[in-house]
Structure formats: C-alpha cells, structure tokens
Amino acid sequence: MDPRFFSASCVVWLRADSGITLNGGTVSAWADQSGRSNDLSQSTASQQPTWTQSGLNGEPELSFDGVDDVLTGPSFFGLLSAADSWMTVAVCRDWTWGGSTAHNTGRAVLGAPSGGGGYFNQTMLSQAGGGPGGGFYNGSAHKTAKAAAAGSQGAALVWSMRNESGDLTVRVNGADGTTVSGAGSVQSQATTLAVGHGTGSGTSTAFWDGAISEVLIFDGALAAVEVAALEGYLFARYGV
C-alpha cells in the first residue's frame, strides 16, 4: 500500500524507519517520504525526541517526553488546496491523558502553529473528556471532535482526523467518533506544523507524552474505501 497514490494527495508522510537523522540517540530531523520535501526538524538537542529501533510491533518509533520535545516543519495551512478538506493520521502509543475537553489545551500529537493560539490540533483530551480528539478554530469558534470511546491510557492507536467539506470527524482504530457538522475551515494562522506539540498557550501540557510511529497528512479527505485500505496497512504494520 502506497499512500501517495490515493485520490487526495499525500503531502506529508513520516515513518520512523525512514528519513531519520540521528544526533546520538535523538532525532534532529525527520524527512518527508511523500516526495514533496515537507521535512521536520529540531536544532535544539534537549528538545529532540528519542529514536527507538524496536517499538510498536517491533517497528521503530520516536518517543516524546511530554515536556519540550517537538519537531517542526512547513505551514499546515500552506499544505492545503482547500482549507475545509484534509485528513491527518497518526500511529502512536504509550501516551498519557491530556487535561482538558478542548482541542486547543491538551497534549497534541500534531498541531499548528507550534506555540500559541488555537488553530489546529490533533489532541489527547482527558479521559472524561473523550481521549483521542482534535479540532481547529474556524474563525469564530473552536470545534472539537472526539473518539467513540476514550479507551485505555497508552493503548496503540491508528488515529485520524478528517475534515470533509467542513464536516470534522475523529476516527480511532477503525471506528468513527463524533462528527461536527459544519465545522468549517482551518484558518490561515495554522502555520508551523509541529509533531509532538499543540497550541496550548505554549505550556508543557501541550507537549505529546508518548511514542509516534507514523504520520500522514492528505490534501483532501480520503474516500471511505481509501480510509479502509490505509487503516488495513497500518493495522497490519503495527499490529493494532
């Protein structure tokens, strides 16, 4: 399965077994495998995630410390042809609950910009708040979608956010969660793409506390049959 050949263009594809630049045991750069050179990096050694050769299902992964580890790259808004149609996917595990029910204040596996504001986040909410979620600021209000169930802390997740013509859905391990109809478009302030940090006012609680194996971003919402194919590949690869 090659995500570069779906109907919606794959604009970011990060895999922990490819494109890794190591600084000793930490990762200073993560090269995009989509062919579009949307690479991420971190020049400050103390803020670099740790690379592990044998992670989820024996595959490599990056571990983020939940304090200040983050990799940053291109503008998220700049990746999109239409601000109301896109999809993000993350494979992760070994995480801890966030502290909120809102997308812009919890621990984020993905966020934009990398600090401040509340424009785009794929966020771990509190257990009571629904667990895996995410959302964005649409210019007038914050919109947050959530998983069907919070699940168990630290569980392996194939976790996606799909904004399809302005309707936002979070999907975890093959099950759709809530859909926010008419959520609208992500705003132009959603600039610096960050892996491992959200827009929670720059606080430590916005940093991802756990491991990440793979990240994909699509310039458009995949069709249901394509979502199934992508999930099938990820389930098999990571034993989820």
PDB file of C-alpha atoms in Angstrom:
ATOM      1  CA  MET A   1       0.000   0.000   0.000  1.00  0.00           C
ATOM      2  CA  ASP A   2       1.405   3.349  -1.085  1.00  0.00           C
ATOM      3  CA  PRO A   3      -0.484   6.401   0.281  1.00  0.00           C
ATOM      4  CA  ARG A   4       0.979   8.601  -2.452  1.00  0.00           C
ATOM      5  CA  PHE A   5      -1.495   7.165  -4.971  1.00  0.00           C
ATOM      6  CA  PHE A   6      -4.800   7.915  -3.278  1.00  0.00           C
ATOM      7  CA  SER A   7      -7.295  10.395  -4.740  1.00  0.00           C
ATOM      8  CA  ALA A   8      -6.190  13.053  -2.240  1.00  0.00           C
ATOM      9  CA  SER A   9      -2.504  13.921  -2.448  1.00  0.00           C
ATOM     10  CA  CYS A  10      -0.279  12.770   0.395  1.00  0.00           C
ATOM     11  CA  VAL A  11       1.646  15.910   1.331  1.00  0.00           C
ATOM     12  CA  VAL A  12       3.421  14.630   4.470  1.00  0.00           C
ATOM     13  CA  TRP A  13       4.468  11.036   5.149  1.00  0.00           C
ATOM     14  CA  LEU A  14       6.708  10.423   8.131  1.00  0.00           C
ATOM     15  CA  ARG A  15       7.832   6.898   9.071  1.00  0.00           C
ATOM     16  CA  ALA A  16      10.162   6.137  11.936  1.00  0.00           C
ATOM     17  CA  ASP A  17      12.027   3.590   9.802  1.00  0.00           C
ATOM     18  CA  SER A  18      12.888   6.110   7.051  1.00  0.00           C
ATOM     19  CA  GLY A  19      14.395   9.564   6.738  1.00  0.00           C
ATOM     20  CA  ILE A  20      15.652   9.789  10.317  1.00  0.00           C
ATOM     21  CA  THR A  21      18.661  11.997  11.100  1.00  0.00           C
ATOM     22  CA  LEU A  22      20.150  10.997  14.435  1.00  0.00           C
ATOM     23  CA  ASN A  23      22.029  13.191  16.875  1.00  0.00           C
ATOM     24  CA  GLY A  24      23.348  10.362  19.012  1.00  0.00           C
ATOM     25  CA  GLY A  25      20.152   8.726  20.257  1.00  0.00           C
ATOM     26  CA  THR A  26      17.832  11.623  19.486  1.00  0.00           C
ATOM     27  CA  VAL A  27      16.242  12.810  16.249  1.00  0.00           C
ATOM     28  CA  SER A  28      17.276  16.148  14.776  1.00  0.00           C
ATOM     29  CA  ALA A  29      15.332  15.738  11.503  1.00  0.00           C
ATOM     30  CA  TRP A  30      12.534  13.592  10.084  1.00  0.00           C
ATOM     31  CA  ALA A  31      12.417  13.580   6.288  1.00  0.00           C
ATOM     32  CA  ASP A  32       9.093  13.509   4.484  1.00  0.00           C
ATOM     33  CA  GLN A  33       8.591  10.382   2.345  1.00  0.00           C
ATOM     34  CA  SER A  34       5.756  11.831   0.239  1.00  0.00           C
ATOM     35  CA  GLY A  35       8.193  13.224  -2.317  1.00  0.00           C
ATOM     36  CA  ARG A  36       7.251  16.817  -1.501  1.00  0.00           C
ATOM     37  CA  SER A  37      10.154  17.573   0.869  1.00  0.00           C
ATOM     38  CA  ASN A  38       7.916  18.693   3.728  1.00  0.00           C
ATOM     39  CA  ASP A  39      10.548  17.737   6.280  1.00  0.00           C
ATOM     40  CA  LEU A  40      10.536  18.397  10.028  1.00  0.00           C
ATOM     41  CA  SER A  41      13.471  19.210  12.283  1.00  0.00           C
ATOM     42  CA  GLN A  42      14.651  20.304  15.728  1.00  0.00           C
ATOM     43  CA  SER A  43      18.026  22.028  16.159  1.00  0.00           C
ATOM     44  CA  THR A  44      17.963  22.138  19.983  1.00  0.00           C
ATOM     45  CA  ALA A  45      19.307  18.824  21.244  1.00  0.00           C
ATOM     46  CA  SER A  46      17.380  18.859  24.523  1.00  0.00           C
ATOM     47  CA  GLN A  47      14.094  19.197  22.591  1.00  0.00           C
ATOM     48  CA  GLN A  48      14.721  16.295  20.215  1.00  0.00           C
ATOM     49  CA  PRO A  49      12.645  13.105  20.597  1.00  0.00           C
ATOM     50  CA  THR A  50      14.386   9.792  21.185  1.00  0.00           C
ATOM     51  CA  TRP A  51      14.548   7.179  18.424  1.00  0.00           C
ATOM     52  CA  THR A  52      13.833   3.566  19.371  1.00  0.00           C
ATOM     53  CA  GLN A  53      14.633   0.761  16.940  1.00  0.00           C
ATOM     54  CA  SER A  54      12.074  -1.699  18.288  1.00  0.00           C
ATOM     55  CA  GLY A  55       8.802  -0.038  19.193  1.00  0.00           C
ATOM     56  CA  LEU A  56       5.196  -0.831  18.320  1.00  0.00           C
ATOM     57  CA  ASN A  57       5.022  -4.328  16.789  1.00  0.00           C
ATOM     58  CA  GLY A  58       8.829  -4.318  16.564  1.00  0.00           C
ATOM     59  CA  GLU A  59       8.893  -1.278  14.259  1.00  0.00           C
ATOM     60  CA  PRO A  60      10.928   1.886  15.021  1.00  0.00           C
ATOM     61  CA  GLU A  61       9.271   4.837  16.763  1.00  0.00           C
ATOM     62  CA  LEU A  62      10.034   8.272  18.186  1.00  0.00           C
ATOM     63  CA  SER A  63       9.450   8.885  21.896  1.00  0.00           C
ATOM     64  CA  PHE A  64       8.438  12.386  23.046  1.00  0.00           C
ATOM     65  CA  ASP A  65       8.998  13.345  26.689  1.00  0.00           C
ATOM     66  CA  GLY A  66       5.855  15.432  27.302  1.00  0.00           C
ATOM     67  CA  VAL A  67       7.981  18.373  28.455  1.00  0.00           C
ATOM     68  CA  ASP A  68       9.587  20.089  25.465  1.00  0.00           C
ATOM     69  CA  ASP A  69      10.261  17.567  22.655  1.00  0.00           C
ATOM     70  CA  VAL A  70       8.934  18.728  19.288  1.00  0.00           C
ATOM     71  CA  LEU A  71       9.759  18.620  15.573  1.00  0.00           C
ATOM     72  CA  THR A  72       8.567  21.471  13.351  1.00  0.00           C
ATOM     73  CA  GLY A  73       8.182  21.935   9.620  1.00  0.00           C
ATOM     74  CA  PRO A  74       6.136  23.669   6.912  1.00  0.00           C
ATOM     75  CA  SER A  75       2.912  25.633   7.247  1.00  0.00           C
ATOM     76  CA  PHE A  76      -0.045  23.305   7.737  1.00  0.00           C
ATOM     77  CA  PHE A  77      -2.381  25.802   6.049  1.00  0.00           C
ATOM     78  CA  GLY A  78       0.102  26.103   3.195  1.00  0.00           C
ATOM     79  CA  LEU A  79      -0.115  22.358   2.512  1.00  0.00           C
ATOM     80  CA  LEU A  80      -3.826  22.554   1.686  1.00  0.00           C
ATOM     81  CA  SER A  81      -5.602  23.305  -1.574  1.00  0.00           C
ATOM     82  CA  ALA A  82      -8.894  23.701   0.293  1.00  0.00           C
ATOM     83  CA  ALA A  83      -8.922  24.668   3.967  1.00  0.00           C
ATOM     84  CA  ASP A  84     -12.141  22.724   4.598  1.00  0.00           C
ATOM     85  CA  SER A  85     -10.965  19.367   3.156  1.00  0.00           C
ATOM     86  CA  TRP A  86      -7.989  17.471   4.585  1.00  0.00           C
ATOM     87  CA  MET A  87      -7.057  14.420   6.618  1.00  0.00           C
ATOM     88  CA  THR A  88      -4.356  13.728   9.204  1.00  0.00           C
ATOM     89  CA  VAL A  89      -3.320  10.317  10.545  1.00  0.00           C
ATOM     90  CA  ALA A  90      -1.020   9.367  13.425  1.00  0.00           C
ATOM     91  CA  VAL A  91       0.074   5.970  14.742  1.00  0.00           C
ATOM     92  CA  CYS A  92       1.037   6.241  18.400  1.00  0.00           C
ATOM     93  CA  ARG A  93       1.137   4.512  21.771  1.00  0.00           C
ATOM     94  CA  ASP A  94       2.369   4.761  25.381  1.00  0.00           C
ATOM     95  CA  TRP A  95       0.674   8.133  25.864  1.00  0.00           C
ATOM     96  CA  THR A  96      -0.860   9.774  28.918  1.00  0.00           C
ATOM     97  CA  TRP A  97      -4.212  11.533  29.219  1.00  0.00           C
ATOM     98  CA  GLY A  98      -4.488  15.217  28.480  1.00  0.00           C
ATOM     99  CA  GLY A  99      -6.068  17.547  30.979  1.00  0.00           C
ATOM    100  CA  SER A 100      -8.954  19.048  29.068  1.00  0.00           C
ATOM    101  CA  THR A 101     -12.015  18.522  26.889  1.00  0.00           C
ATOM    102  CA  ALA A 102     -10.926  21.160  24.325  1.00  0.00           C
ATOM    103  CA  HIS A 103      -8.705  20.543  21.300  1.00  0.00           C
ATOM    104  CA  ASN A 104      -6.541  23.606  21.941  1.00  0.00           C
ATOM    105  CA  THR A 105      -5.463  22.851  25.519  1.00  0.00           C
ATOM    106  CA  GLY A 106      -4.479  19.162  25.623  1.00  0.00           C
ATOM    107  CA  ARG A 107      -1.416  17.124  24.675  1.00  0.00           C
ATOM    108  CA  ALA A 108      -1.183  17.123  20.882  1.00  0.00           C
ATOM    109  CA  VAL A 109       0.385  14.578  18.582  1.00  0.00           C
ATOM    110  CA  LEU A 110       0.052  17.223  15.818  1.00  0.00           C
ATOM    111  CA  GLY A 111      -0.504  20.963  15.999  1.00  0.00           C
ATOM    112  CA  ALA A 112      -0.207  24.238  14.087  1.00  0.00           C
ATOM    113  CA  PRO A 113       1.184  26.717  14.857  1.00  0.00           C
ATOM    114  CA  SER A 114       3.750  25.183  17.166  1.00  0.00           C
ATOM    115  CA  GLY A 115       3.052  27.620  20.015  1.00  0.00           C
ATOM    116  CA  GLY A 116       0.214  29.927  20.970  1.00  0.00           C
ATOM    117  CA  GLY A 117      -3.256  30.351  19.541  1.00  0.00           C
ATOM    118  CA  GLY A 118      -5.754  27.588  18.880  1.00  0.00           C
ATOM    119  CA  TYR A 119      -5.885  26.937  15.173  1.00  0.00           C
ATOM    120  CA  PHE A 120      -5.318  23.196  14.610  1.00  0.00           C
ATOM    121  CA  ASN A 121      -4.622  20.309  16.987  1.00  0.00           C
ATOM    122  CA  GLN A 122      -4.858  16.526  17.000  1.00  0.00           C
ATOM    123  CA  THR A 123      -5.085  16.240  20.751  1.00  0.00           C
ATOM    124  CA  MET A 124      -5.300  13.738  23.576  1.00  0.00           C
ATOM    125  CA  LEU A 125      -8.111  15.006  25.751  1.00  0.00           C
ATOM    126  CA  SER A 126      -8.750  13.974  29.340  1.00  0.00           C
ATOM    127  CA  GLN A 127     -10.202  10.515  29.938  1.00  0.00           C
ATOM    128  CA  ALA A 128     -13.520  12.027  30.988  1.00  0.00           C
ATOM    129  CA  GLY A 129     -13.321  14.373  28.020  1.00  0.00           C
ATOM    130  CA  GLY A 130     -13.187  11.546  25.496  1.00  0.00           C
ATOM    131  CA  GLY A 131      -9.494  10.753  25.000  1.00  0.00           C
ATOM    132  CA  PRO A 132      -8.282  10.962  21.363  1.00  0.00           C
ATOM    133  CA  GLY A 133      -9.769  14.030  19.710  1.00  0.00           C
ATOM    134  CA  GLY A 134      -8.893  17.102  17.768  1.00  0.00           C
ATOM    135  CA  GLY A 135     -10.145  20.190  16.058  1.00  0.00           C
ATOM    136  CA  PHE A 136      -9.472  23.734  14.960  1.00  0.00           C
ATOM    137  CA  TYR A 137     -10.525  27.347  15.263  1.00  0.00           C
ATOM    138  CA  ASN A 138     -12.745  28.231  12.304  1.00  0.00           C
ATOM    139  CA  GLY A 139     -12.514  31.996  12.620  1.00  0.00           C
ATOM    140  CA  SER A 140     -15.382  32.385  15.065  1.00  0.00           C
ATOM    141  CA  ALA A 141     -15.400  29.312  17.335  1.00  0.00           C
ATOM    142  CA  HIS A 142     -13.345  26.295  18.408  1.00  0.00           C
ATOM    143  CA  LYS A 143     -14.617  22.996  17.007  1.00  0.00           C
ATOM    144  CA  THR A 144     -13.627  19.710  18.720  1.00  0.00           C
ATOM    145  CA  ALA A 145     -14.429  16.152  17.625  1.00  0.00           C
ATOM    146  CA  LYS A 146     -13.785  13.101  19.805  1.00  0.00           C
ATOM    147  CA  ALA A 147     -13.275   9.343  19.590  1.00  0.00           C
ATOM    148  CA  ALA A 148     -16.216   6.976  20.050  1.00  0.00           C
ATOM    149  CA  ALA A 149     -14.649   5.908  23.376  1.00  0.00           C
ATOM    150  CA  ALA A 150     -11.652   7.103  25.367  1.00  0.00           C
ATOM    151  CA  GLY A 151     -10.141   3.617  25.583  1.00  0.00           C
ATOM    152  CA  SER A 152      -7.209   2.703  27.806  1.00  0.00           C
ATOM    153  CA  GLN A 153      -4.321   5.035  28.591  1.00  0.00           C
ATOM    154  CA  GLY A 154      -1.285   4.260  26.451  1.00  0.00           C
ATOM    155  CA  ALA A 155      -3.087   1.959  24.005  1.00  0.00           C
ATOM    156  CA  ALA A 156      -1.819   1.641  20.427  1.00  0.00           C
ATOM    157  CA  LEU A 157      -3.824   3.966  18.171  1.00  0.00           C
ATOM    158  CA  VAL A 158      -4.375   4.447  14.469  1.00  0.00           C
ATOM    159  CA  TRP A 159      -5.952   7.874  14.921  1.00  0.00           C
ATOM    160  CA  SER A 160      -7.232  10.152  12.185  1.00  0.00           C
ATOM    161  CA  MET A 161      -8.952  13.496  11.775  1.00  0.00           C
ATOM    162  CA  ARG A 162     -10.944  14.001   8.584  1.00  0.00           C
ATOM    163  CA  ASN A 163     -12.390  17.351   7.566  1.00  0.00           C
ATOM    164  CA  GLU A 164     -14.656  16.639   4.611  1.00  0.00           C
ATOM    165  CA  SER A 165     -16.097  19.822   3.091  1.00  0.00           C
ATOM    166  CA  GLY A 166     -16.191  21.306   6.576  1.00  0.00           C
ATOM    167  CA  ASP A 167     -17.555  18.274   8.448  1.00  0.00           C
ATOM    168  CA  LEU A 168     -14.973  17.180  11.037  1.00  0.00           C
ATOM    169  CA  THR A 169     -14.691  13.531  12.213  1.00  0.00           C
ATOM    170  CA  VAL A 170     -12.237  11.825  14.537  1.00  0.00           C
ATOM    171  CA  ARG A 171     -11.683   8.104  13.866  1.00  0.00           C
ATOM    172  CA  VAL A 172      -9.723   5.708  16.102  1.00  0.00           C
ATOM    173  CA  ASN A 173      -8.802   2.079  15.349  1.00  0.00           C
ATOM    174  CA  GLY A 174     -11.431   1.701  12.653  1.00  0.00           C
ATOM    175  CA  ALA A 175     -14.336   3.360  14.471  1.00  0.00           C
ATOM    176  CA  ASP A 176     -15.750   6.797  13.713  1.00  0.00           C
ATOM    177  CA  GLY A 177     -16.255   9.036  16.724  1.00  0.00           C
ATOM    178  CA  THR A 178     -18.201  12.255  16.758  1.00  0.00           C
ATOM    179  CA  THR A 179     -18.722  14.329  13.638  1.00  0.00           C
ATOM    180  CA  VAL A 180     -19.004  18.095  13.963  1.00  0.00           C
ATOM    181  CA  SER A 181     -21.179  19.058  11.005  1.00  0.00           C
ATOM    182  CA  GLY A 182     -20.440  22.453   9.532  1.00  0.00           C
ATOM    183  CA  ALA A 183     -17.210  22.868  11.481  1.00  0.00           C
ATOM    184  CA  GLY A 184     -15.841  24.879   8.572  1.00  0.00           C
ATOM    185  CA  SER A 185     -12.264  25.611   7.554  1.00  0.00           C
ATOM    186  CA  VAL A 186      -8.931  25.710   9.298  1.00  0.00           C
ATOM    187  CA  GLN A 187      -7.624  29.285   9.353  1.00  0.00           C
ATOM    188  CA  SER A 188      -4.536  30.811   7.750  1.00  0.00           C
ATOM    189  CA  GLN A 189      -2.976  31.271  11.197  1.00  0.00           C
ATOM    190  CA  ALA A 190      -2.441  27.471  11.293  1.00  0.00           C
ATOM    191  CA  THR A 191       1.137  27.907  10.190  1.00  0.00           C
ATOM    192  CA  THR A 192       4.098  25.931  11.584  1.00  0.00           C
ATOM    193  CA  LEU A 193       3.302  22.223  11.583  1.00  0.00           C
ATOM    194  CA  ALA A 194       4.501  20.582  14.782  1.00  0.00           C
ATOM    195  CA  VAL A 195       4.795  16.881  15.563  1.00  0.00           C
ATOM    196  CA  GLY A 196       4.682  16.443  19.333  1.00  0.00           C
ATOM    197  CA  HIS A 197       3.173  19.791  20.341  1.00  0.00           C
ATOM    198  CA  GLY A 198      -0.127  21.625  20.134  1.00  0.00           C
ATOM    199  CA  THR A 199      -1.321  25.174  20.579  1.00  0.00           C
ATOM    200  CA  GLY A 200      -1.962  25.067  24.320  1.00  0.00           C
ATOM    201  CA  SER A 201      -0.584  28.533  25.021  1.00  0.00           C
ATOM    202  CA  GLY A 202       2.993  27.223  24.944  1.00  0.00           C
ATOM    203  CA  THR A 203       2.564  25.257  28.185  1.00  0.00           C
ATOM    204  CA  SER A 204       4.153  21.893  28.900  1.00  0.00           C
ATOM    205  CA  THR A 205       0.721  20.240  28.918  1.00  0.00           C
ATOM    206  CA  ALA A 206       0.540  20.848  25.163  1.00  0.00           C
ATOM    207  CA  PHE A 207       3.515  18.536  24.512  1.00  0.00           C
ATOM    208  CA  TRP A 208       2.945  14.940  23.441  1.00  0.00           C
ATOM    209  CA  ASP A 209       3.868  12.419  26.109  1.00  0.00           C
ATOM    210  CA  GLY A 210       4.368   9.128  24.276  1.00  0.00           C
ATOM    211  CA  ALA A 211       5.619   7.447  21.116  1.00  0.00           C
ATOM    212  CA  ILE A 212       4.827   8.136  17.452  1.00  0.00           C
ATOM    213  CA  SER A 213       5.491   5.598  14.688  1.00  0.00           C
ATOM    214  CA  GLU A 214       3.983   7.192  11.583  1.00  0.00           C
ATOM    215  CA  VAL A 215       2.272  10.427  10.495  1.00  0.00           C
ATOM    216  CA  LEU A 216       0.396  11.165   7.264  1.00  0.00           C
ATOM    217  CA  ILE A 217      -1.301  14.324   6.028  1.00  0.00           C
ATOM    218  CA  PHE A 218      -3.531  14.416   2.939  1.00  0.00           C
ATOM    219  CA  ASP A 219      -4.556  17.435   0.883  1.00  0.00           C
ATOM    220  CA  GLY A 220      -8.186  16.373   0.838  1.00  0.00           C
ATOM    221  CA  ALA A 221     -10.482  13.884   2.562  1.00  0.00           C
ATOM    222  CA  LEU A 222      -9.951  10.270   1.550  1.00  0.00           C
ATOM    223  CA  ALA A 223     -12.928   8.237   0.346  1.00  0.00           C
ATOM    224  CA  ALA A 224     -14.249   5.535   2.681  1.00  0.00           C
ATOM    225  CA  VAL A 225     -12.679   2.725   0.638  1.00  0.00           C
ATOM    226  CA  GLU A 226      -9.317   4.511   0.773  1.00  0.00           C
ATOM    227  CA  VAL A 227      -9.596   5.025   4.544  1.00  0.00           C
ATOM    228  CA  ALA A 228     -10.210   1.282   4.890  1.00  0.00           C
ATOM    229  CA  ALA A 229      -7.177   0.462   2.742  1.00  0.00           C
ATOM    230  CA  LEU A 230      -4.929   2.844   4.656  1.00  0.00           C
ATOM    231  CA  GLU A 231      -6.099   1.533   8.016  1.00  0.00           C
ATOM    232  CA  GLY A 232      -5.605  -2.050   6.846  1.00  0.00           C
ATOM    233  CA  TYR A 233      -1.977  -1.280   6.010  1.00  0.00           C
ATOM    234  CA  LEU A 234      -1.375   0.481   9.324  1.00  0.00           C
ATOM    235  CA  PHE A 235      -3.151  -2.203  11.388  1.00  0.00           C
ATOM    236  CA  ALA A 236      -1.026  -4.917   9.800  1.00  0.00           C
ATOM    237  CA  ARG A 237       2.245  -2.998  10.004  1.00  0.00           C
ATOM    238  CA  TYR A 238       1.869  -2.027  13.640  1.00  0.00           C
ATOM    239  CA  GLY A 239      -0.170  -4.936  14.975  1.00  0.00           C
ATOM    240  CA  VAL A 240      -3.058  -2.722  16.087  1.00  0.00           C
TER     241      VAL A 240
END
